[in-house]
Amino acid sequence: MNIGKESEQLEFKASLAQQKSGFESIAAILNKHGRGTLYFGVDDNGDVIGVQAGKATLNHLSRDLESHVNPSFFHSVRELTSADGKQFIEVTFEGYNTPYSAFGRFFLRFADRDKVMDQAMLLNYLERKKRSYETWETSDSHHSIDDVNEDDLKAYIERGQKCGRIGFEYTSKQIVLRKLGLLYDDRNLNNAGNVLFSKNNPLKVKFATYQTEERLTIVDMKLFEGNIFDCIDATQKYIAEHISWKVVFDGGIKSKEIPEIPLEAIRKIVVNAFAHGSYERIAAEFEVTIFRDRVIIYSPGHFPSPFTPEQFAFDGLESIPLNTKICDILYMDETIEKHSTGFERAFAYCAKEHVKYDYADTGLGFRFIFYRKTDGTSRSLSATETKVRQLLNERPSLTAKDLSQKIGVSQRTISRAISKLKNLGYLIRVGGDKDGYWKNGEN
């Protein structure tokens, strides 16, 4: 049986002993085309010669592929049988978070051959990738300037003027958007302008909070839609409201609230997620997932392989922004303080407060993880719990309904907060349900 000829997206290997060169071909094909197929047990001329395989072999092959070809990508490994009864292995793969490496080296496909990329070739590859994406930023979004909220645009210009990074006055939407480089023509926004300033909710953020360390009991779940600025604000607010805050009394009447994760670090990572999100290939959907032991911020963007966040934070590596126009706009009003300093500052805030973190490229996007300070009993308080305690300290006779209206959460949420405050000794009930009041307990 013959299955054809090798090509820029098709590679044959006679045996599993050629696994290393096979993985190099996968990286080369991904870098050139984003998808392809590799067969083990097939000769160079396309004849199926067969290879010994079983479930364990397929599993080992898949694990080796995940270990030696980076970053992550989709792949499928399966055993096939030829018409004359010979077994061979098919590996299909797809990924667009280029460039991919195999065993630490980068390759590019030319006809049916794989060429190693040296440093100059790799940098040129990254620059061409960047220019290709810039075409998306400046392309027609098919949304007009009427889709921009003028008050939001005015507020942006004021922020930029205040920090000294914008040197012109607000005149009209059309003139200002043209000066910012966010128009495709006289009436339509380009794609960058749309995701930055459109009031038609171009982006989505999924929020979810779970009671344990797994996706079992859901405490809260919601979907938020908006532009980049809206989403940055909403994401920071959601995390701040769903992590724990430690209430510290300094001897006076007022207390000091300290979040378990520095808000400054959260902001840096959130802004980084939206600044470097990949908006071209898929519908831009971001995620924030909060577990008992960690907070995960997911962006459909990718980190520029082969570099790491530490290289940008500590080694002075220059920024390689995917969204040049978007990053420039975020810089002009100090949403981004300075290019390539986000990770540096986030890591510094975490180190100061002894907060552990991690990150990973998933193949579809970039995931940043803050590990929460939890001892299992969690004496720290959430923003809602802190607010409940403060309000009851000021007015001990407030009911759950009163608290719900003042804080803007459900009575069920208020009940959970009061229950926790009682269990921790922060609140003591004096009297009955109707004529009683709350007394401040443990300080």
Short mmCIF file of C-alpha atoms in Angstrom, two decimals:
data_model
loop_
_atom_site.label_atom_id
_atom_site.label_comp_id
_atom_site.label_asym_id
_atom_site.label_seq_id
_atom_site.Cartn_x
_atom_site.Cartn_y
_atom_site.Cartn_z
CA MET A 1 0.00 0.00 0.00
CA ASN A 2 1.31 3.45 -0.95
CA ILE A 3 -0.09 6.65 0.64
CA GLY A 4 1.55 9.24 -1.61
CA LYS A 5 4.52 11.61 -1.48
CA GLU A 6 6.05 13.73 1.24
CA SER A 7 5.26 17.44 1.07
CA GLU A 8 5.48 20.63 3.13
CA GLN A 9 2.69 19.30 5.37
CA LEU A 10 3.28 15.54 5.16
CA GLU A 11 6.25 13.58 6.55
CA PHE A 12 7.08 9.83 6.57
CA LYS A 13 9.30 7.95 9.02
CA ALA A 14 10.12 4.28 8.55
CA SER A 15 10.35 3.43 12.26
CA LEU A 16 9.95 4.81 15.78
CA ALA A 17 13.75 4.93 15.99
CA GLN A 18 13.39 8.12 13.90
CA GLN A 19 11.22 9.78 16.55
CA LYS A 20 13.66 12.68 17.11
CA SER A 21 13.79 13.69 13.44
CA GLY A 22 10.03 13.14 13.25
CA PHE A 23 9.45 15.64 16.06
CA GLU A 24 11.75 18.12 14.30
CA SER A 25 9.57 17.78 11.20
CA ILE A 26 6.47 18.47 13.28
CA ALA A 27 8.01 21.70 14.63
CA ALA A 28 9.10 22.72 11.12
CA ILE A 29 5.65 22.11 9.63
CA LEU A 30 3.89 23.93 12.48
CA ASN A 31 6.13 26.94 11.98
CA LYS A 32 5.43 27.03 8.25
CA HIS A 33 1.79 25.94 7.95
CA GLY A 34 0.27 25.52 11.42
CA ARG A 35 -0.90 21.95 10.77
CA GLY A 36 0.23 18.70 9.20
CA THR A 37 0.53 14.91 9.41
CA LEU A 38 3.39 12.54 10.26
CA TYR A 39 3.36 8.76 9.68
CA PHE A 40 5.58 6.21 11.41
CA GLY A 41 5.94 2.89 9.59
CA VAL A 42 5.96 4.47 6.13
CA ASP A 43 9.00 4.52 3.83
CA ASP A 44 10.24 7.71 2.09
CA ASN A 45 8.54 6.65 -1.13
CA GLY A 46 5.13 6.36 0.61
CA ASP A 47 5.03 2.55 0.95
CA VAL A 48 3.55 1.29 4.24
CA ILE A 49 6.16 -1.04 5.72
CA GLY A 50 4.56 -1.31 9.16
CA VAL A 51 5.64 -0.68 12.73
CA GLN A 52 4.98 -2.51 15.99
CA ALA A 53 2.58 -0.46 18.10
CA GLY A 54 0.12 -0.85 20.90
CA LYS A 55 -1.75 1.36 23.33
CA ALA A 56 1.34 1.82 25.53
CA THR A 57 3.44 2.80 22.49
CA LEU A 58 0.89 5.39 21.40
CA ASN A 59 0.71 6.84 24.91
CA HIS A 60 4.50 7.06 25.19
CA LEU A 61 4.69 8.72 21.79
CA SER A 62 2.11 11.30 22.77
CA ARG A 63 3.86 12.08 26.06
CA ASP A 64 7.25 12.36 24.35
CA LEU A 65 5.74 14.73 21.81
CA GLU A 66 4.37 16.94 24.58
CA SER A 67 7.74 16.93 26.33
CA HIS A 68 10.01 17.70 23.39
CA VAL A 69 8.00 19.98 21.10
CA ASN A 70 7.15 23.35 22.64
CA PRO A 71 4.96 25.31 23.20
CA SER A 72 1.86 23.13 23.51
CA PHE A 73 -0.35 22.35 20.51
CA PHE A 74 -3.19 20.05 19.53
CA HIS A 75 -2.23 16.58 18.36
CA SER A 76 -3.75 13.15 17.86
CA VAL A 77 -1.90 9.82 17.76
CA ARG A 78 -3.62 6.71 16.42
CA GLU A 79 -2.83 3.29 14.96
CA LEU A 80 -3.98 2.51 11.41
CA THR A 81 -4.02 -0.70 9.38
CA SER A 82 -3.14 -0.82 5.67
CA ALA A 83 -5.10 -2.78 3.09
CA ASP A 84 -2.58 -5.62 3.32
CA GLY A 85 -2.80 -5.79 7.14
CA LYS A 86 0.26 -3.75 8.21
CA GLN A 87 0.00 -1.48 11.25
CA PHE A 88 1.36 2.09 11.12
CA ILE A 89 0.98 5.23 13.22
CA GLU A 90 -0.63 8.51 12.20
CA VAL A 91 0.18 11.74 14.08
CA THR A 92 -1.95 14.74 13.14
CA PHE A 93 -1.11 18.11 14.67
CA GLU A 94 -2.23 21.74 14.66
CA GLY A 95 -0.98 24.87 16.43
CA TYR A 96 -0.51 28.56 15.74
CA ASN A 97 1.54 29.73 18.73
CA THR A 98 4.67 29.87 16.60
CA PRO A 99 7.60 29.51 16.67
CA TYR A 100 7.75 25.89 17.83
CA SER A 101 10.93 24.13 18.89
CA ALA A 102 11.93 20.47 19.02
CA PHE A 103 14.59 19.48 21.56
CA GLY A 104 15.41 23.18 22.04
CA ARG A 105 15.96 24.01 18.38
CA PHE A 106 13.73 25.78 15.86
CA PHE A 107 12.98 24.50 12.36
CA LEU A 108 11.22 25.65 9.22
CA ARG A 109 9.81 23.45 6.45
CA PHE A 110 11.07 23.74 2.87
CA ALA A 111 9.47 21.26 0.43
CA ASP A 112 9.97 17.92 2.24
CA ARG A 113 13.03 19.04 4.22
CA ASP A 114 13.50 20.68 7.64
CA LYS A 115 15.94 23.56 8.03
CA VAL A 116 17.33 24.69 11.41
CA MET A 117 16.63 28.37 12.13
CA ASP A 118 19.68 30.23 13.42
CA GLN A 119 19.27 33.32 15.63
CA ALA A 120 19.06 35.78 12.72
CA MET A 121 16.50 33.62 10.94
CA LEU A 122 14.46 33.24 14.14
CA LEU A 123 14.40 37.00 14.81
CA ASN A 124 13.40 37.62 11.21
CA TYR A 125 10.63 35.04 11.60
CA LEU A 126 9.30 36.80 14.71
CA GLU A 127 9.41 40.17 12.97
CA ARG A 128 7.42 38.84 9.99
CA LYS A 129 4.88 37.33 12.38
CA LYS A 130 4.53 40.68 14.12
CA ARG A 131 4.04 42.55 10.82
CA SER A 132 1.41 40.02 9.77
CA TYR A 133 -0.56 40.63 12.95
CA GLU A 134 -0.24 44.40 12.57
CA THR A 135 -2.22 43.99 9.33
CA TRP A 136 -5.11 42.72 11.45
CA GLU A 137 -4.91 45.67 13.83
CA THR A 138 -5.22 48.17 10.98
CA SER A 139 -7.86 46.27 8.97
CA ASP A 140 -11.51 47.34 8.70
CA SER A 141 -13.57 46.26 11.73
CA HIS A 142 -16.84 47.15 9.95
CA HIS A 143 -17.84 49.19 13.02
CA SER A 144 -18.24 52.93 12.64
CA ILE A 145 -17.12 55.79 14.88
CA ASP A 146 -20.73 55.96 16.06
CA ASP A 147 -19.97 52.82 18.05
CA VAL A 148 -17.53 54.77 20.25
CA ASN A 149 -18.79 56.34 23.49
CA GLU A 150 -17.63 59.95 23.26
CA ASP A 151 -17.45 60.42 27.04
CA ASP A 152 -15.10 57.43 27.33
CA LEU A 153 -12.88 58.79 24.56
CA LYS A 154 -12.77 62.23 26.21
CA ALA A 155 -11.84 60.63 29.55
CA TYR A 156 -9.03 58.71 27.84
CA ILE A 157 -7.60 61.90 26.29
CA GLU A 158 -7.78 63.65 29.68
CA ARG A 159 -5.85 60.80 31.33
CA GLY A 160 -3.22 60.94 28.60
CA GLN A 161 -2.87 64.71 28.94
CA LYS A 162 -2.61 64.49 32.71
CA CYS A 163 0.30 62.04 32.57
CA GLY A 164 1.97 64.01 29.75
CA ARG A 165 1.79 61.33 27.07
CA ILE A 166 -0.91 62.97 24.92
CA GLY A 167 -0.16 66.49 23.69
CA PHE A 168 -3.33 67.40 21.81
CA GLU A 169 -6.80 68.58 22.80
CA TYR A 170 -10.08 66.76 22.26
CA THR A 171 -11.93 68.09 19.22
CA SER A 172 -14.20 65.40 17.78
CA LYS A 173 -14.36 61.61 17.71
CA GLN A 174 -13.27 61.45 14.10
CA ILE A 175 -10.27 63.76 14.49
CA VAL A 176 -9.08 62.19 17.75
CA LEU A 177 -9.45 58.62 16.51
CA ARG A 178 -7.53 59.54 13.36
CA LYS A 179 -4.70 61.05 15.44
CA LEU A 180 -4.60 57.87 17.52
CA GLY A 181 -4.39 55.75 14.36
CA LEU A 182 -7.62 53.89 15.11
CA LEU A 183 -9.57 54.62 11.90
CA TYR A 184 -9.66 52.42 8.81
CA ASP A 185 -11.24 55.19 6.72
CA ASP A 186 -13.26 58.36 7.40
CA ARG A 187 -16.09 56.45 9.10
CA ASN A 188 -15.00 52.99 10.23
CA LEU A 189 -12.80 51.89 13.11
CA ASN A 190 -9.93 49.55 12.44
CA ASN A 191 -9.81 46.33 14.50
CA ALA A 192 -7.57 47.87 17.17
CA GLY A 193 -9.95 50.80 17.58
CA ASN A 194 -12.92 48.46 17.86
CA VAL A 195 -11.54 46.29 20.69
CA LEU A 196 -10.24 49.38 22.51
CA PHE A 197 -13.17 51.78 22.37
CA SER A 198 -16.31 50.14 20.90
CA LYS A 199 -19.42 50.19 23.07
CA ASN A 200 -20.72 47.07 21.27
CA ASN A 201 -18.95 44.68 23.68
CA PRO A 202 -16.33 43.15 21.36
CA LEU A 203 -14.69 41.06 24.13
CA LYS A 204 -15.91 38.48 26.64
CA VAL A 205 -14.61 37.52 30.07
CA LYS A 206 -15.85 34.40 31.87
CA PHE A 207 -15.73 34.65 35.67
CA ALA A 208 -16.08 31.63 37.95
CA THR A 209 -15.44 30.98 41.64
CA TYR A 210 -15.36 27.47 43.14
CA GLN A 211 -15.56 26.46 46.79
CA THR A 212 -12.73 23.92 46.65
CA GLU A 213 -9.52 23.32 44.70
CA GLU A 214 -11.45 21.62 41.88
CA ARG A 215 -14.30 22.54 39.52
CA LEU A 216 -16.96 21.04 41.74
CA THR A 217 -19.10 23.36 43.86
CA ILE A 218 -19.72 26.66 42.06
CA VAL A 219 -19.93 29.70 44.32
CA ASP A 220 -20.33 32.27 41.56
CA MET A 221 -20.33 32.37 37.76
CA LYS A 222 -20.97 35.19 35.30
CA LEU A 223 -20.10 36.49 31.84
CA PHE A 224 -18.94 40.05 31.25
CA GLU A 225 -18.78 41.78 27.86
CA GLY A 226 -17.10 45.03 26.93
CA ASN A 227 -14.06 46.64 25.31
CA ILE A 228 -10.50 46.33 26.62
CA PHE A 229 -10.84 49.15 29.16
CA ASP A 230 -14.19 47.81 30.42
CA CYS A 231 -12.80 44.29 30.75
CA ILE A 232 -9.66 45.38 32.61
CA ASP A 233 -11.76 47.23 35.19
CA ALA A 234 -14.32 44.43 35.55
CA THR A 235 -11.65 41.74 35.91
CA GLN A 236 -9.75 43.59 38.62
CA LYS A 237 -12.99 44.25 40.51
CA TYR A 238 -14.13 40.63 40.30
CA ILE A 239 -10.85 39.24 41.64
CA ALA A 240 -10.71 41.83 44.44
CA GLU A 241 -14.24 40.93 45.51
CA HIS A 242 -13.64 37.17 45.52
CA ILE A 243 -10.26 36.82 47.20
CA SER A 244 -9.77 37.08 50.94
CA TRP A 245 -8.86 40.23 52.83
CA LYS A 246 -7.22 40.28 56.22
CA VAL A 247 -8.68 42.86 58.60
CA VAL A 248 -6.00 44.41 60.81
CA PHE A 249 -6.85 46.72 63.71
CA ASP A 250 -4.19 49.24 64.65
CA GLY A 251 -5.68 50.16 68.02
CA GLY A 252 -7.92 52.89 66.66
CA ILE A 253 -11.51 52.91 65.48
CA LYS A 254 -10.69 52.20 61.85
CA SER A 255 -9.30 48.94 60.53
CA LYS A 256 -6.89 48.26 57.70
CA GLU A 257 -7.74 45.74 55.00
CA ILE A 258 -4.97 43.75 53.34
CA PRO A 259 -5.69 41.50 50.32
CA GLU A 260 -4.09 38.07 50.23
CA ILE A 261 -2.73 38.88 46.73
CA PRO A 262 -1.37 42.40 46.12
CA LEU A 263 -3.86 44.34 43.99
CA GLU A 264 -0.94 45.97 42.17
CA ALA A 265 0.30 42.55 41.04
CA ILE A 266 -3.20 41.54 39.95
CA ARG A 267 -3.55 44.73 37.89
CA LYS A 268 -0.22 44.19 36.12
CA ILE A 269 -1.14 40.65 35.07
CA VAL A 270 -4.70 41.60 34.07
CA VAL A 271 -3.50 44.51 31.93
CA ASN A 272 -0.83 42.28 30.40
CA ALA A 273 -3.48 39.68 29.50
CA PHE A 274 -5.59 42.16 27.54
CA ALA A 275 -2.66 44.08 26.06
CA HIS A 276 -1.14 40.93 24.58
CA GLY A 277 -4.29 38.93 23.85
CA SER A 278 -4.54 37.32 20.43
CA TYR A 279 -7.71 38.67 18.83
CA GLU A 280 -7.23 37.51 15.26
CA ARG A 281 -7.73 33.75 14.97
CA ILE A 282 -10.50 33.10 17.47
CA ALA A 283 -13.26 35.01 19.21
CA ALA A 284 -11.43 36.77 22.01
CA GLU A 285 -12.61 35.13 25.23
CA PHE A 286 -10.74 35.64 28.48
CA GLU A 287 -11.27 33.72 31.72
CA VAL A 288 -10.79 34.25 35.44
CA THR A 289 -11.18 31.16 37.62
CA ILE A 290 -10.88 31.37 41.39
CA PHE A 291 -10.32 28.25 43.47
CA ARG A 292 -9.74 27.94 47.21
CA ASP A 293 -5.99 27.72 46.64
CA ARG A 294 -5.35 29.74 43.47
CA VAL A 295 -6.51 32.44 41.06
CA ILE A 296 -6.08 31.76 37.34
CA ILE A 297 -6.09 34.51 34.71
CA TYR A 298 -6.34 33.14 31.18
CA SER A 299 -5.74 35.07 27.97
CA PRO A 300 -6.12 33.84 24.38
CA GLY A 301 -2.73 35.43 23.78
CA HIS A 302 0.62 33.65 23.71
CA PHE A 303 4.00 34.35 25.23
CA PRO A 304 6.67 34.94 22.55
CA SER A 305 8.50 31.62 22.37
CA PRO A 306 11.30 30.79 23.12
CA PHE A 307 11.46 33.48 25.80
CA THR A 308 10.14 33.43 29.39
CA PRO A 309 8.53 36.14 31.54
CA GLU A 310 11.65 36.17 33.74
CA GLN A 311 13.80 37.18 30.76
CA PHE A 312 11.65 40.28 30.25
CA ALA A 313 11.41 40.96 33.99
CA PHE A 314 15.02 40.49 35.04
CA ASP A 315 17.31 40.18 32.01
CA GLY A 316 16.47 43.46 30.28
CA LEU A 317 14.97 41.77 27.22
CA GLU A 318 13.13 44.25 25.00
CA SER A 319 9.37 43.93 24.66
CA ILE A 320 8.03 41.95 21.67
CA PRO A 321 4.39 43.14 21.57
CA LEU A 322 1.97 41.27 19.35
CA ASN A 323 -0.52 44.16 19.42
CA THR A 324 1.71 47.14 18.67
CA LYS A 325 -1.13 49.62 18.18
CA ILE A 326 -3.14 48.39 21.18
CA CYS A 327 -0.08 48.53 23.43
CA ASP A 328 0.74 52.07 22.24
CA ILE A 329 -2.78 53.26 23.12
CA LEU A 330 -2.64 51.62 26.56
CA TYR A 331 0.73 53.26 27.15
CA MET A 332 -0.52 56.76 26.32
CA ASP A 333 -2.90 56.94 29.32
CA GLU A 334 -0.58 54.99 31.66
CA THR A 335 -2.69 51.83 31.63
CA ILE A 336 0.70 50.39 30.74
CA GLU A 337 3.38 52.29 32.64
CA LYS A 338 6.27 51.26 30.44
CA HIS A 339 6.73 48.59 27.79
CA SER A 340 8.00 45.21 29.07
CA THR A 341 7.86 46.14 32.81
CA GLY A 342 4.54 44.46 33.72
CA PHE A 343 6.00 41.10 34.76
CA GLU A 344 8.91 42.77 36.56
CA ARG A 345 6.59 44.81 38.75
CA ALA A 346 4.12 41.95 39.32
CA PHE A 347 6.93 39.63 40.41
CA ALA A 348 8.29 42.32 42.75
CA TYR A 349 4.90 42.83 44.42
CA CYS A 350 4.51 39.06 44.84
CA ALA A 351 7.98 38.69 46.32
CA LYS A 352 7.33 41.47 48.81
CA GLU A 353 4.13 39.82 50.07
CA HIS A 354 5.45 36.23 49.73
CA VAL A 355 2.83 35.27 47.16
CA LYS A 356 3.74 32.32 44.95
CA TYR A 357 2.90 32.31 41.25
CA ASP A 358 3.24 30.19 38.12
CA TYR A 359 2.41 30.43 34.41
CA ALA A 360 1.95 28.16 31.41
CA ASP A 361 1.27 28.30 27.72
CA THR A 362 -1.67 26.00 27.01
CA GLY A 363 -1.34 25.90 23.23
CA LEU A 364 -4.44 28.05 22.84
CA GLY A 365 -3.46 30.80 25.24
CA PHE A 366 -1.45 31.97 28.24
CA ARG A 367 -2.38 31.16 31.84
CA PHE A 368 -1.06 33.04 34.89
CA ILE A 369 -1.63 31.58 38.35
CA PHE A 370 -1.53 33.36 41.71
CA TYR A 371 -1.43 30.94 44.66
CA ARG A 372 -3.63 32.04 47.52
CA LYS A 373 -2.59 32.21 51.16
CA THR A 374 -4.87 29.61 52.68
CA ASP A 375 -4.42 27.40 55.72
CA GLY A 376 -7.59 25.38 55.22
CA THR A 377 -9.54 27.31 57.87
CA SER A 378 -9.33 30.64 56.00
CA ARG A 379 -9.56 33.31 58.68
CA SER A 380 -9.07 35.95 55.98
CA LEU A 381 -12.16 37.80 54.82
CA SER A 382 -13.49 38.52 51.34
CA ALA A 383 -14.41 42.06 50.34
CA THR A 384 -18.10 41.29 50.95
CA GLU A 385 -17.41 39.79 54.39
CA THR A 386 -15.27 42.77 55.32
CA LYS A 387 -17.99 45.19 54.24
CA VAL A 388 -20.65 43.27 56.21
CA ARG A 389 -18.50 43.45 59.32
CA GLN A 390 -17.87 47.16 58.93
CA LEU A 391 -21.54 48.00 58.35
CA LEU A 392 -22.68 45.96 61.34
CA ASN A 393 -20.01 47.60 63.47
CA GLU A 394 -21.49 50.98 62.51
CA ARG A 395 -25.17 49.92 62.70
CA PRO A 396 -25.59 46.64 64.64
CA SER A 397 -29.34 46.39 63.92
CA LEU A 398 -29.04 46.10 60.12
CA THR A 399 -30.85 43.11 58.62
CA ALA A 400 -29.67 40.79 55.86
CA LYS A 401 -32.03 42.61 53.50
CA ASP A 402 -30.54 45.98 54.49
CA LEU A 403 -27.00 44.68 53.94
CA SER A 404 -27.95 43.15 50.59
CA GLN A 405 -29.24 46.49 49.33
CA LYS A 406 -26.26 48.48 50.64
CA ILE A 407 -23.57 46.15 49.30
CA GLY A 408 -25.33 45.11 46.11
CA VAL A 409 -25.20 41.33 46.53
CA SER A 410 -27.89 38.69 47.16
CA GLN A 411 -29.28 37.97 50.61
CA ARG A 412 -27.94 34.44 50.23
CA THR A 413 -24.43 35.85 49.86
CA ILE A 414 -25.01 38.03 52.94
CA SER A 415 -26.16 34.98 54.91
CA ARG A 416 -22.99 33.06 53.97
CA ALA A 417 -20.86 36.04 54.98
CA ILE A 418 -22.59 36.41 58.36
CA SER A 419 -22.28 32.66 58.99
CA LYS A 420 -18.53 32.78 58.37
CA LEU A 421 -18.12 35.89 60.55
CA LYS A 422 -20.00 34.14 63.37
CA ASN A 423 -17.90 30.96 63.04
CA LEU A 424 -14.68 32.96 63.18
CA GLY A 425 -15.88 34.90 66.21
CA TYR A 426 -15.96 38.25 64.43
CA LEU A 427 -19.71 38.68 65.11
CA ILE A 428 -21.84 37.77 68.12
CA ARG A 429 -25.64 37.81 68.04
CA VAL A 430 -27.28 39.49 71.04
CA GLY A 431 -31.03 38.91 71.45
CA GLY A 432 -33.50 37.30 69.08
CA ASP A 433 -33.88 37.47 65.30
CA LYS A 434 -36.45 40.28 65.40
CA ASP A 435 -35.34 42.46 68.32
CA GLY A 436 -31.65 41.57 68.58
CA TYR A 437 -28.47 43.10 67.19
CA TRP A 438 -24.92 42.19 66.20
CA LYS A 439 -21.99 42.75 68.52
CA ASN A 440 -18.41 43.02 67.30
CA GLY A 441 -16.51 39.98 68.49
CA GLU A 442 -12.83 39.09 68.07
CA ASN A 443 -10.52 41.93 67.04
#
